[in-house]
Amino acid sequence: MTVRIHVPADSAAASVGADHVAARLATEIERAGLDARIVRTGSRGLFWLEPMIEVETATGPIAYGPVTPADIPGLIAAGLIDGGAHPLRLGPTDAIPYLARQERLTFARCGAIDPVSVEDYRARGGFKGLERALAMTPVEIVEEVTASGLRGRGGAGFPTGIKWRTVLGAAGDQKHIVCNADEGDSGTFADRMLMEGDPMLLIEGMAIAGLAVGATQGWIYIRSEYPRAVATFTRAVEACRRAGILGAKVGGAGPAFDITVRMGAGAYVCGEETSLLESLEGKRALVRFKPPLPALKGLFGKPTVINNVLSFAAVPTILADGAKAYADYGMGRSRGTLPFQLAGNIKFGGLVEKAFGLTLGEAIHDFGGGTRSGRPIRAVQVGGPLGAYFPADYLDTPLDYEAFAARKGMLGHGGIVVFDDSVDMAEQARFAFEFCAKESCGKCTPCRIGSTRGRETIEKVIRGEAVERNLALVDDLCRTMTDASLCALGGLTPYPVLSAIEHFPEDFDRAPARVAAE
């Protein structure tokens, strides 16, 4: 029986040599005359152990890592294809503590299957949600998603079922499903991992959404910085067409539904749904005024469901196992699981999927192992470059939408970026304004001009020029941006700025220079 050896083709693994490991492994397998086959998979998300390879055995997969090409001959000699002992042997993959403590629903298959194999996906429970959806009415599908408590995983946390219900009830000769895969937030990589490791889960979720609202066309907008994700997802779409999952009869039995892949052009603002729609239509990515909402007048003026990757990817599990099974995970109004990502100054960076309710400190210490530098944690930014900076005494905050909002923060896409005590928070506040100035679409004055004036004013503070007066000006400017910006780019930039000033005032106190200037 041919033994399957998994080598990740994920971008993170490739960046540390996974492609070279796969090539050397193929050479050594042939040289040794072994009955083994290499399967390029996604990543399990244990980035400090990449490249991590796994060999399928009768008792389950056995992991080894981190592996270099030079390690391959020794691994073969030690009986790799039988899961033999070796210094790099990590043991049964599912028993690795980092994975064993997780509750993986969305990422259950990632790293365990060939991402472009319909057979592999089916063998691990794939398409069960779609099969159930095909036997339901659109209203029943929408109600199931609503009952699950699923909220948008892209940042706003808007209830997915309500959005779908609106599109279902909207009049239109054509409706669209749009997946926002323009994952541009700092410290986030879950969308990329899923598209490279289990793209058919996303395809299934989009197809179910099409059945739910009566849409026959799906679109996915993937950021240009993700060429591997674009290539893998495109191959998965083609495989699903050949298998009859997509095309004239979705799942071989339903109405028509197909997916078109589009690559973004490098603009952060395209993560905002209306500018994404403009870009999809071939226009400059400018934010649209609301109303009308995209649910009523979206892509090409037609009713449109727009959700992000993790929102669509949660849907097959909800349909396969039922709304209650999904809603049993989590806390309060935050139901299901959250795939959060550990980045920045962290010892064990990677992806963790847990039910909502884990505290920020538990995520960083229990999974991330604290800072990579070994120095104390000073600040944590959750929710991308527009997220608030939390001080160390906020590490008791549960990973929950309402808990974060109560402390003037946001979960966003679940990216957690850690800073040790060497960080200068005044510089971080300056960066927030600078980022907004560079990425603004330019349509509204508060974002376009406010971000530039904000950067200039913070720079005066850093130089010690009239600190108190300039900080008051920053506060006033932030309130204007929050209240008057057209979209979240300008509206949320004050979050990192004001939180840095509130929690780390000592970094803005340039007393000697201030006295001299005043």
Short mmCIF file of C-alpha atoms in Angstrom, two decimals:
data_model
loop_
_atom_site.label_atom_id
_atom_site.label_comp_id
_atom_site.label_asym_id
_atom_site.label_seq_id
_atom_site.Cartn_x
_atom_site.Cartn_y
_atom_site.Cartn_z
CA MET A 1 0.00 0.00 0.00
CA THR A 2 1.39 3.38 -1.03
CA VAL A 3 2.24 5.57 1.96
CA ARG A 4 1.23 9.22 1.77
CA ILE A 5 3.67 11.79 3.10
CA HIS A 6 2.29 15.29 3.59
CA VAL A 7 4.51 18.28 2.86
CA PRO A 8 2.85 21.70 3.17
CA ALA A 9 2.68 23.95 0.12
CA ASP A 10 1.37 26.80 2.30
CA SER A 11 3.11 30.15 1.73
CA ALA A 12 4.45 30.32 5.29
CA ALA A 13 5.97 26.84 5.02
CA ALA A 14 7.32 27.57 1.55
CA SER A 15 9.03 30.71 2.87
CA VAL A 16 11.20 28.53 5.13
CA GLY A 17 12.01 25.87 2.55
CA ALA A 18 9.05 23.48 2.24
CA ASP A 19 9.35 23.30 -1.56
CA HIS A 20 13.02 22.31 -1.26
CA VAL A 21 12.10 19.70 1.35
CA ALA A 22 9.48 18.22 -0.99
CA ALA A 23 11.96 18.08 -3.88
CA ARG A 24 14.66 16.37 -1.79
CA LEU A 25 12.11 13.96 -0.32
CA ALA A 26 10.96 12.95 -3.81
CA THR A 27 14.55 12.29 -4.84
CA GLU A 28 15.32 10.18 -1.77
CA ILE A 29 12.09 8.17 -2.04
CA GLU A 30 12.92 7.27 -5.61
CA ARG A 31 16.53 6.46 -4.73
CA ALA A 32 15.44 4.16 -1.91
CA GLY A 33 12.73 2.53 -4.04
CA LEU A 34 10.04 3.22 -1.44
CA ASP A 35 6.33 2.85 -2.10
CA ALA A 36 5.45 6.37 -0.98
CA ARG A 37 3.74 9.41 -2.49
CA ILE A 38 4.16 13.06 -1.58
CA VAL A 39 0.96 15.04 -1.06
CA ARG A 40 1.28 18.83 -0.95
CA THR A 41 -1.12 20.04 1.71
CA GLY A 42 -1.87 23.21 3.62
CA SER A 43 -0.30 24.10 6.95
CA ARG A 44 -1.50 23.05 10.38
CA GLY A 45 -0.59 26.54 11.56
CA LEU A 46 2.34 25.69 13.85
CA PHE A 47 4.67 28.09 12.11
CA TRP A 48 7.67 27.66 14.39
CA LEU A 49 7.75 23.98 13.37
CA GLU A 50 7.57 24.59 9.62
CA PRO A 51 8.35 22.88 7.39
CA MET A 52 6.46 20.18 9.30
CA ILE A 53 5.91 16.95 7.37
CA GLU A 54 3.52 14.15 8.25
CA VAL A 55 3.44 10.49 7.30
CA GLU A 56 0.13 8.63 7.26
CA THR A 57 0.27 5.44 9.33
CA ALA A 58 -2.30 2.87 10.41
CA THR A 59 -2.68 4.70 13.73
CA GLY A 60 -2.89 8.19 12.25
CA PRO A 61 -0.47 10.85 11.00
CA ILE A 62 2.98 11.16 12.60
CA ALA A 63 4.62 14.58 12.42
CA TYR A 64 8.27 15.61 12.05
CA GLY A 65 9.63 19.13 12.15
CA PRO A 66 11.06 21.53 11.48
CA VAL A 67 12.61 19.62 8.57
CA THR A 68 15.34 20.82 6.22
CA PRO A 69 16.42 19.15 2.96
CA ALA A 70 19.59 17.96 4.72
CA ASP A 71 17.45 16.03 7.24
CA ILE A 72 15.72 13.90 4.59
CA PRO A 73 18.31 11.10 4.18
CA GLY A 74 18.46 10.58 7.94
CA LEU A 75 14.69 10.52 8.20
CA ILE A 76 14.43 7.94 5.42
CA ALA A 77 17.09 5.81 7.10
CA ALA A 78 15.22 6.05 10.42
CA GLY A 79 12.07 4.60 8.84
CA LEU A 80 10.12 7.74 8.04
CA ILE A 81 7.43 5.92 6.06
CA ASP A 82 6.69 3.78 9.12
CA GLY A 83 6.70 6.73 11.54
CA GLY A 84 10.12 5.72 12.88
CA ALA A 85 12.00 7.33 15.75
CA HIS A 86 14.12 10.39 14.96
CA PRO A 87 15.13 13.56 16.87
CA LEU A 88 12.69 15.54 14.71
CA ARG A 89 9.77 13.21 15.42
CA LEU A 90 6.94 15.14 17.09
CA GLY A 91 4.67 12.13 17.51
CA PRO A 92 1.01 11.81 16.51
CA THR A 93 -0.03 15.11 14.96
CA ASP A 94 -3.32 15.38 16.83
CA ALA A 95 -1.51 14.86 20.14
CA ILE A 96 0.80 17.86 19.74
CA PRO A 97 -0.31 20.06 22.69
CA TYR A 98 -0.74 23.19 20.55
CA LEU A 99 -3.27 21.29 18.38
CA ALA A 100 -4.77 19.04 21.04
CA ARG A 101 -6.04 22.04 23.05
CA GLN A 102 -7.89 23.54 20.09
CA GLU A 103 -11.49 23.18 18.88
CA ARG A 104 -11.05 23.09 15.14
CA LEU A 105 -14.23 23.28 13.09
CA THR A 106 -13.26 25.55 10.21
CA PHE A 107 -9.64 24.35 10.13
CA ALA A 108 -10.28 20.68 10.88
CA ARG A 109 -9.03 19.53 7.46
CA CYS A 110 -6.36 22.15 6.85
CA GLY A 111 -3.00 20.40 6.54
CA ALA A 112 -4.61 16.96 6.45
CA ILE A 113 -5.81 16.75 2.84
CA ASP A 114 -4.81 17.47 -0.72
CA PRO A 115 -6.51 20.87 -1.12
CA VAL A 116 -7.48 20.32 -4.76
CA SER A 117 -8.78 16.77 -4.40
CA VAL A 118 -12.57 16.37 -4.35
CA GLU A 119 -12.05 12.78 -3.16
CA ASP A 120 -9.93 13.84 -0.17
CA TYR A 121 -12.43 16.53 0.77
CA ARG A 122 -15.39 14.13 0.61
CA ALA A 123 -13.50 11.48 2.60
CA ARG A 124 -13.14 13.95 5.48
CA GLY A 125 -16.81 14.95 5.59
CA GLY A 126 -16.82 17.54 2.81
CA PHE A 127 -20.02 18.54 0.96
CA LYS A 128 -22.32 17.16 3.67
CA GLY A 129 -23.54 20.69 4.37
CA LEU A 130 -24.26 21.28 0.68
CA GLU A 131 -26.09 17.98 0.40
CA ARG A 132 -28.36 18.95 3.30
CA ALA A 133 -28.88 22.44 1.88
CA LEU A 134 -30.03 20.96 -1.44
CA ALA A 135 -32.91 19.29 0.42
CA MET A 136 -33.95 22.53 2.15
CA THR A 137 -35.81 25.64 1.04
CA PRO A 138 -33.93 28.95 0.86
CA VAL A 139 -35.83 30.21 3.90
CA GLU A 140 -34.86 27.12 5.89
CA ILE A 141 -31.17 27.57 5.02
CA VAL A 142 -31.24 31.22 6.07
CA GLU A 143 -33.00 30.39 9.33
CA GLU A 144 -30.43 27.68 10.09
CA VAL A 145 -27.56 30.14 9.62
CA THR A 146 -29.40 32.75 11.70
CA ALA A 147 -30.04 30.28 14.54
CA SER A 148 -26.35 29.37 14.65
CA GLY A 149 -25.47 32.89 15.79
CA LEU A 150 -22.80 33.21 13.09
CA ARG A 151 -21.50 36.76 12.82
CA GLY A 152 -19.23 38.21 10.17
CA ARG A 153 -15.63 37.21 10.82
CA GLY A 154 -14.25 40.08 8.76
CA GLY A 155 -14.38 42.71 11.48
CA ALA A 156 -17.83 44.23 11.93
CA GLY A 157 -19.40 41.13 13.48
CA PHE A 158 -22.75 41.69 11.73
CA PRO A 159 -25.12 38.68 11.98
CA THR A 160 -24.71 36.66 8.79
CA GLY A 161 -28.26 35.34 8.75
CA ILE A 162 -29.75 38.84 8.76
CA LYS A 163 -27.63 39.84 5.78
CA TRP A 164 -28.67 36.71 3.87
CA ARG A 165 -32.34 37.23 4.74
CA THR A 166 -32.19 40.74 3.29
CA VAL A 167 -30.75 39.51 0.00
CA LEU A 168 -33.25 36.63 -0.14
CA GLY A 169 -36.12 39.09 0.14
CA ALA A 170 -34.67 41.57 -2.35
CA ALA A 171 -36.12 41.72 -5.84
CA GLY A 172 -33.68 41.13 -8.69
CA ASP A 173 -33.30 39.14 -11.89
CA GLN A 174 -29.71 38.35 -10.86
CA LYS A 175 -28.10 38.07 -7.43
CA HIS A 176 -24.45 37.68 -6.52
CA ILE A 177 -22.35 36.03 -3.81
CA VAL A 178 -19.09 37.91 -3.19
CA CYS A 179 -16.31 36.59 -0.98
CA ASN A 180 -13.99 39.24 0.44
CA ALA A 181 -10.57 37.56 0.53
CA ASP A 182 -8.64 40.84 0.55
CA GLU A 183 -6.98 39.93 3.85
CA GLY A 184 -4.87 43.04 4.46
CA ASP A 185 -4.78 43.41 8.25
CA SER A 186 -1.46 43.11 10.02
CA GLY A 187 -1.04 39.83 11.86
CA THR A 188 -3.72 38.00 9.87
CA PHE A 189 -3.27 34.97 7.65
CA ALA A 190 -6.25 32.70 8.35
CA ASP A 191 -7.92 33.42 5.00
CA ARG A 192 -4.72 32.64 3.13
CA MET A 193 -4.21 29.42 5.10
CA LEU A 194 -7.73 28.25 4.33
CA MET A 195 -7.58 29.07 0.62
CA GLU A 196 -4.24 27.26 0.35
CA GLY A 197 -5.15 24.36 2.63
CA ASP A 198 -8.90 23.68 2.35
CA PRO A 199 -10.38 25.83 -0.45
CA MET A 200 -13.32 23.49 -1.10
CA LEU A 201 -14.75 24.38 2.31
CA LEU A 202 -15.01 27.96 1.11
CA ILE A 203 -16.44 26.86 -2.25
CA GLU A 204 -19.05 24.79 -0.43
CA GLY A 205 -19.97 27.72 1.82
CA MET A 206 -20.38 30.06 -1.14
CA ALA A 207 -22.51 27.49 -2.98
CA ILE A 208 -24.78 27.14 0.06
CA ALA A 209 -25.12 30.92 0.19
CA GLY A 210 -26.15 30.88 -3.46
CA LEU A 211 -28.88 28.33 -2.70
CA ALA A 212 -30.02 30.39 0.30
CA VAL A 213 -30.59 33.66 -1.54
CA GLY A 214 -31.19 32.56 -5.13
CA ALA A 215 -27.83 33.65 -6.53
CA THR A 216 -26.31 31.86 -9.50
CA GLN A 217 -22.96 33.65 -9.64
CA GLY A 218 -20.21 33.80 -7.05
CA TRP A 219 -17.11 35.97 -7.02
CA ILE A 220 -14.01 35.81 -4.86
CA TYR A 221 -11.68 38.80 -4.59
CA ILE A 222 -8.23 37.63 -3.43
CA ARG A 223 -5.45 40.08 -2.61
CA SER A 224 -2.62 40.20 -5.13
CA GLU A 225 -0.04 39.42 -2.45
CA TYR A 226 -1.45 35.86 -2.26
CA PRO A 227 -0.39 34.25 -5.58
CA ARG A 228 -0.36 30.73 -4.10
CA ALA A 229 -3.85 31.19 -2.72
CA VAL A 230 -5.07 32.39 -6.11
CA ALA A 231 -3.49 29.41 -7.86
CA THR A 232 -4.74 26.81 -5.37
CA PHE A 233 -8.25 28.22 -5.16
CA THR A 234 -8.49 28.40 -8.95
CA ARG A 235 -7.47 24.74 -9.24
CA ALA A 236 -10.03 23.80 -6.60
CA VAL A 237 -12.79 25.63 -8.50
CA GLU A 238 -11.83 23.78 -11.68
CA ALA A 239 -11.87 20.45 -9.82
CA CYS A 240 -15.34 21.21 -8.44
CA ARG A 241 -16.60 22.05 -11.93
CA ARG A 242 -15.32 18.72 -13.26
CA ALA A 243 -17.03 16.92 -10.38
CA GLY A 244 -20.34 18.70 -10.96
CA ILE A 245 -20.23 20.60 -7.66
CA LEU A 246 -20.21 23.91 -9.56
CA GLY A 247 -21.80 24.66 -12.91
CA ALA A 248 -25.23 24.14 -14.45
CA LYS A 249 -26.49 22.14 -11.46
CA VAL A 250 -24.79 22.88 -8.15
CA GLY A 251 -23.99 19.64 -6.35
CA GLY A 252 -25.34 17.79 -9.36
CA ALA A 253 -28.93 18.44 -8.31
CA GLY A 254 -29.57 22.11 -7.62
CA PRO A 255 -29.80 25.28 -9.72
CA ALA A 256 -26.81 26.80 -11.49
CA PHE A 257 -23.96 28.29 -9.48
CA ASP A 258 -20.39 29.07 -10.46
CA ILE A 259 -17.49 31.05 -9.02
CA THR A 260 -15.20 33.57 -10.74
CA VAL A 261 -11.77 34.31 -9.23
CA ARG A 262 -10.48 37.88 -9.28
CA MET A 263 -7.14 39.18 -8.00
CA GLY A 264 -6.94 42.51 -6.17
CA ALA A 265 -4.63 45.37 -7.07
CA GLY A 266 -2.88 45.95 -3.75
CA ALA A 267 -5.19 48.52 -2.12
CA TYR A 268 -5.96 48.05 1.59
CA VAL A 269 -9.23 49.93 1.21
CA CYS A 270 -10.56 47.11 -0.99
CA GLY A 271 -11.16 45.23 2.23
CA GLU A 272 -14.10 47.62 2.63
CA GLU A 273 -17.03 45.97 0.91
CA THR A 274 -18.21 48.79 -1.33
CA SER A 275 -14.74 49.70 -2.62
CA LEU A 276 -14.24 45.99 -3.30
CA LEU A 277 -17.39 46.04 -5.40
CA GLU A 278 -16.12 49.04 -7.33
CA SER A 279 -12.85 47.21 -8.02
CA LEU A 280 -14.72 44.06 -9.12
CA GLU A 281 -16.65 46.19 -11.59
CA GLY A 282 -13.37 47.43 -13.07
CA LYS A 283 -13.50 50.88 -11.50
CA ARG A 284 -11.20 52.79 -9.18
CA ALA A 285 -11.67 51.45 -5.64
CA LEU A 286 -13.59 54.33 -4.07
CA VAL A 287 -15.92 53.81 -1.12
CA ARG A 288 -19.62 54.09 -1.98
CA PHE A 289 -22.15 56.11 -0.07
CA LYS A 290 -24.71 54.12 1.93
CA PRO A 291 -27.62 53.70 1.43
CA PRO A 292 -28.25 51.81 -0.74
CA LEU A 293 -26.81 48.79 1.03
CA PRO A 294 -24.99 46.18 -1.09
CA ALA A 295 -27.60 43.65 0.01
CA LEU A 296 -30.12 45.62 -2.07
CA LYS A 297 -27.89 47.22 -4.70
CA GLY A 298 -24.45 45.68 -4.76
CA LEU A 299 -22.33 44.22 -7.55
CA PHE A 300 -23.46 45.66 -10.92
CA GLY A 301 -26.42 47.14 -9.08
CA LYS A 302 -27.86 43.73 -8.11
CA PRO A 303 -28.65 42.32 -4.63
CA THR A 304 -25.40 40.94 -3.24
CA VAL A 305 -24.23 38.90 -0.28
CA ILE A 306 -20.74 39.99 0.79
CA ASN A 307 -19.01 37.98 3.49
CA ASN A 308 -15.41 37.25 4.24
CA VAL A 309 -13.63 33.91 3.90
CA LEU A 310 -14.10 32.69 7.48
CA SER A 311 -17.81 33.56 7.46
CA PHE A 312 -18.52 31.47 4.36
CA ALA A 313 -16.19 28.72 5.62
CA ALA A 314 -18.24 28.31 8.82
CA VAL A 315 -21.46 27.66 6.91
CA PRO A 316 -20.83 24.04 5.77
CA THR A 317 -20.29 22.95 9.38
CA ILE A 318 -23.48 24.71 10.46
CA LEU A 319 -25.53 22.97 7.75
CA ALA A 320 -23.87 19.58 8.25
CA ASP A 321 -24.10 19.44 12.05
CA GLY A 322 -27.00 21.78 12.72
CA ALA A 323 -27.26 25.31 14.09
CA LYS A 324 -27.39 24.21 17.73
CA ALA A 325 -24.17 22.19 17.51
CA TYR A 326 -22.36 25.29 16.25
CA ALA A 327 -24.05 27.70 18.67
CA ASP A 328 -23.07 25.47 21.62
CA TYR A 329 -19.54 26.83 21.19
CA GLY A 330 -18.78 30.33 22.42
CA MET A 331 -20.27 32.81 24.88
CA GLY A 332 -22.94 35.53 24.96
CA ARG A 333 -23.65 36.81 21.46
CA SER A 334 -20.36 35.44 20.16
CA ARG A 335 -21.17 31.92 19.02
CA GLY A 336 -19.06 29.26 17.37
CA THR A 337 -15.30 29.31 17.11
CA LEU A 338 -12.79 32.04 16.33
CA PRO A 339 -9.67 31.27 14.30
CA PHE A 340 -7.24 33.76 15.84
CA GLN A 341 -3.73 34.39 14.63
CA LEU A 342 -0.67 35.01 16.82
CA ALA A 343 1.94 37.33 15.37
CA GLY A 344 4.41 40.06 16.25
CA ASN A 345 6.83 39.52 19.14
CA ILE A 346 5.54 36.02 19.95
CA LYS A 347 7.43 32.82 20.69
CA PHE A 348 5.06 30.40 18.99
CA GLY A 349 3.36 32.21 16.12
CA GLY A 350 0.55 30.51 14.27
CA LEU A 351 -3.15 29.87 13.99
CA VAL A 352 -5.38 28.74 16.83
CA GLU A 353 -9.09 27.95 16.57
CA LYS A 354 -11.03 28.01 19.82
CA ALA A 355 -14.54 28.78 20.98
CA PHE A 356 -15.14 32.42 21.82
CA GLY A 357 -14.40 33.17 25.47
CA LEU A 358 -10.70 32.36 25.75
CA THR A 359 -8.95 35.38 27.25
CA LEU A 360 -6.38 37.41 25.38
CA GLY A 361 -3.75 36.44 27.96
CA GLU A 362 -4.53 32.73 27.60
CA ALA A 363 -4.15 32.99 23.84
CA ILE A 364 -0.78 34.74 24.13
CA HIS A 365 0.72 32.73 26.98
CA ASP A 366 -0.89 29.28 26.77
CA PHE A 367 -0.58 29.03 22.99
CA GLY A 368 1.92 31.69 22.01
CA GLY A 369 4.38 31.08 24.85
CA GLY A 370 4.80 34.81 25.57
CA THR A 371 7.18 37.11 23.77
CA ARG A 372 9.90 35.84 21.48
CA SER A 373 12.35 38.31 23.03
CA GLY A 374 11.61 37.09 26.55
CA ARG A 375 10.85 40.65 27.63
CA PRO A 376 7.57 41.64 29.31
CA ILE A 377 4.49 42.30 27.19
CA ARG A 378 3.68 45.98 27.00
CA ALA A 379 0.99 46.25 24.35
CA VAL A 380 -1.21 44.01 22.22
CA GLN A 381 -3.04 45.13 19.10
CA VAL A 382 -6.03 43.06 18.06
CA GLY A 383 -8.01 43.70 14.89
CA GLY A 384 -5.35 44.82 12.43
CA PRO A 385 -3.76 48.26 11.97
CA LEU A 386 -7.04 49.94 12.97
CA GLY A 387 -7.36 47.98 16.21
CA ALA A 388 -6.86 49.46 19.66
CA TYR A 389 -3.67 48.92 21.65
CA PHE A 390 -4.43 47.07 24.86
CA PRO A 391 -2.02 47.33 27.82
CA ALA A 392 -0.81 44.28 29.74
CA ASP A 393 -3.52 44.69 32.39
CA TYR A 394 -6.16 44.13 29.69
CA LEU A 395 -4.97 40.58 29.01
CA ASP A 396 -7.93 39.29 31.03
CA THR A 397 -10.28 40.44 28.23
CA PRO A 398 -12.23 37.52 26.72
CA LEU A 399 -11.98 37.05 22.96
CA ASP A 400 -15.58 38.13 22.49
CA TYR A 401 -17.13 40.90 20.38
CA GLU A 402 -18.91 42.65 23.25
CA ALA A 403 -16.04 42.29 25.73
CA PHE A 404 -13.68 44.00 23.31
CA ALA A 405 -16.19 46.73 22.47
CA ALA A 406 -16.61 47.44 26.19
CA ARG A 407 -12.90 48.27 26.33
CA LYS A 408 -12.99 50.37 23.16
CA GLY A 409 -11.43 47.65 21.03
CA MET A 410 -12.50 45.25 18.31
CA LEU A 411 -11.79 41.64 17.44
CA GLY A 412 -11.71 42.32 13.73
CA HIS A 413 -10.34 39.37 11.83
CA GLY A 414 -8.75 37.83 14.92
CA GLY A 415 -5.18 38.97 14.35
CA ILE A 416 -3.22 39.36 17.60
CA VAL A 417 0.04 41.34 17.35
CA VAL A 418 2.23 41.38 20.47
CA PHE A 419 4.75 44.08 21.48
CA ASP A 420 7.27 43.88 24.31
CA ASP A 421 8.39 46.72 26.59
CA SER A 422 10.80 48.14 24.02
CA VAL A 423 7.98 49.55 21.85
CA ASP A 424 7.49 53.31 21.52
CA MET A 425 3.74 53.86 21.51
CA ALA A 426 4.00 57.42 20.22
CA GLU A 427 5.63 55.98 17.11
CA GLN A 428 2.82 53.44 16.85
CA ALA A 429 0.25 56.24 16.98
CA ARG A 430 2.16 58.08 14.26
CA PHE A 431 2.18 54.92 12.16
CA ALA A 432 -1.62 54.59 12.44
CA PHE A 433 -2.11 58.04 10.90
CA GLU A 434 0.59 57.38 8.29
CA PHE A 435 -1.02 54.08 7.29
CA CYS A 436 -4.40 55.71 6.87
CA ALA A 437 -2.90 58.55 4.81
CA LYS A 438 -1.22 56.10 2.43
CA GLU A 439 -4.18 53.74 2.07
CA SER A 440 -7.06 56.25 1.95
CA CYS A 441 -9.12 56.09 -1.24
CA GLY A 442 -9.35 59.87 -1.02
CA LYS A 443 -13.10 60.18 -1.41
CA CYS A 444 -13.88 61.77 1.97
CA THR A 445 -12.10 64.74 3.56
CA PRO A 446 -11.91 63.46 7.17
CA CYS A 447 -9.91 60.40 6.09
CA ARG A 448 -7.90 61.97 3.25
CA ILE A 449 -6.90 65.19 5.01
CA GLY A 450 -7.41 64.19 8.63
CA SER A 451 -4.93 61.32 8.48
CA THR A 452 -2.22 63.55 6.99
CA ARG A 453 -2.79 66.35 9.52
CA GLY A 454 -2.89 63.73 12.27
CA ARG A 455 0.50 62.34 11.30
CA GLU A 456 1.97 65.84 11.19
CA THR A 457 0.53 66.70 14.61
CA ILE A 458 1.75 63.50 16.26
CA GLU A 459 5.20 64.18 14.83
CA LYS A 460 5.12 67.55 16.58
CA VAL A 461 4.28 65.76 19.82
CA ILE A 462 7.18 63.36 19.31
CA ARG A 463 9.48 66.36 18.79
CA GLY A 464 8.14 67.89 21.99
CA GLU A 465 6.41 70.86 20.36
CA ALA A 466 3.47 72.24 22.40
CA VAL A 467 2.60 68.73 23.53
CA GLU A 468 -0.58 69.42 25.47
CA ARG A 469 -2.04 71.66 22.78
CA ASN A 470 -1.19 69.24 20.00
CA LEU A 471 -2.57 66.25 21.88
CA ALA A 472 -5.83 68.16 22.32
CA LEU A 473 -5.82 68.82 18.59
CA VAL A 474 -5.25 65.10 17.91
CA ASP A 475 -8.22 64.26 20.14
CA ASP A 476 -10.48 66.70 18.28
CA LEU A 477 -9.25 65.45 14.92
CA CYS A 478 -9.92 61.82 15.91
CA ARG A 479 -13.49 62.64 16.90
CA THR A 480 -14.06 64.26 13.51
CA MET A 481 -12.64 61.24 11.69
CA THR A 482 -14.77 58.84 13.74
CA ASP A 483 -18.00 60.75 13.19
CA ALA A 484 -17.59 61.92 9.61
CA SER A 485 -15.52 59.37 7.63
CA LEU A 486 -17.34 57.43 4.94
CA CYS A 487 -15.89 54.04 5.89
CA ALA A 488 -14.02 52.21 8.62
CA LEU A 489 -10.56 53.16 7.36
CA GLY A 490 -10.95 56.75 8.49
CA GLY A 491 -13.52 55.94 11.14
CA LEU A 492 -11.38 53.42 13.00
CA THR A 493 -7.93 54.98 12.65
CA PRO A 494 -8.58 56.86 15.94
CA TYR A 495 -8.77 53.52 17.79
CA PRO A 496 -5.02 52.83 17.79
CA VAL A 497 -4.18 56.53 18.20
CA LEU A 498 -6.43 57.28 21.17
CA SER A 499 -5.77 53.96 22.89
CA ALA A 500 -2.02 54.57 22.69
CA ILE A 501 -2.45 58.02 24.24
CA GLU A 502 -4.85 56.75 26.92
CA HIS A 503 -2.93 53.68 28.05
CA PHE A 504 0.66 54.81 27.46
CA PRO A 505 0.68 58.57 28.24
CA GLU A 506 4.32 58.46 29.33
CA ASP A 507 5.39 57.87 25.72
CA PHE A 508 3.82 61.17 24.69
CA ASP A 509 5.37 63.20 27.49
CA ARG A 510 8.38 64.89 25.90
CA ALA A 511 8.79 67.23 28.89
CA PRO A 512 12.26 68.78 28.32
CA ALA A 513 11.59 69.63 24.70
CA ARG A 514 8.05 70.77 25.56
CA VAL A 515 9.26 73.30 28.12
CA ALA A 516 11.82 74.66 25.68
CA ALA A 517 9.22 74.94 22.91
CA GLU A 518 6.59 76.64 25.05
#
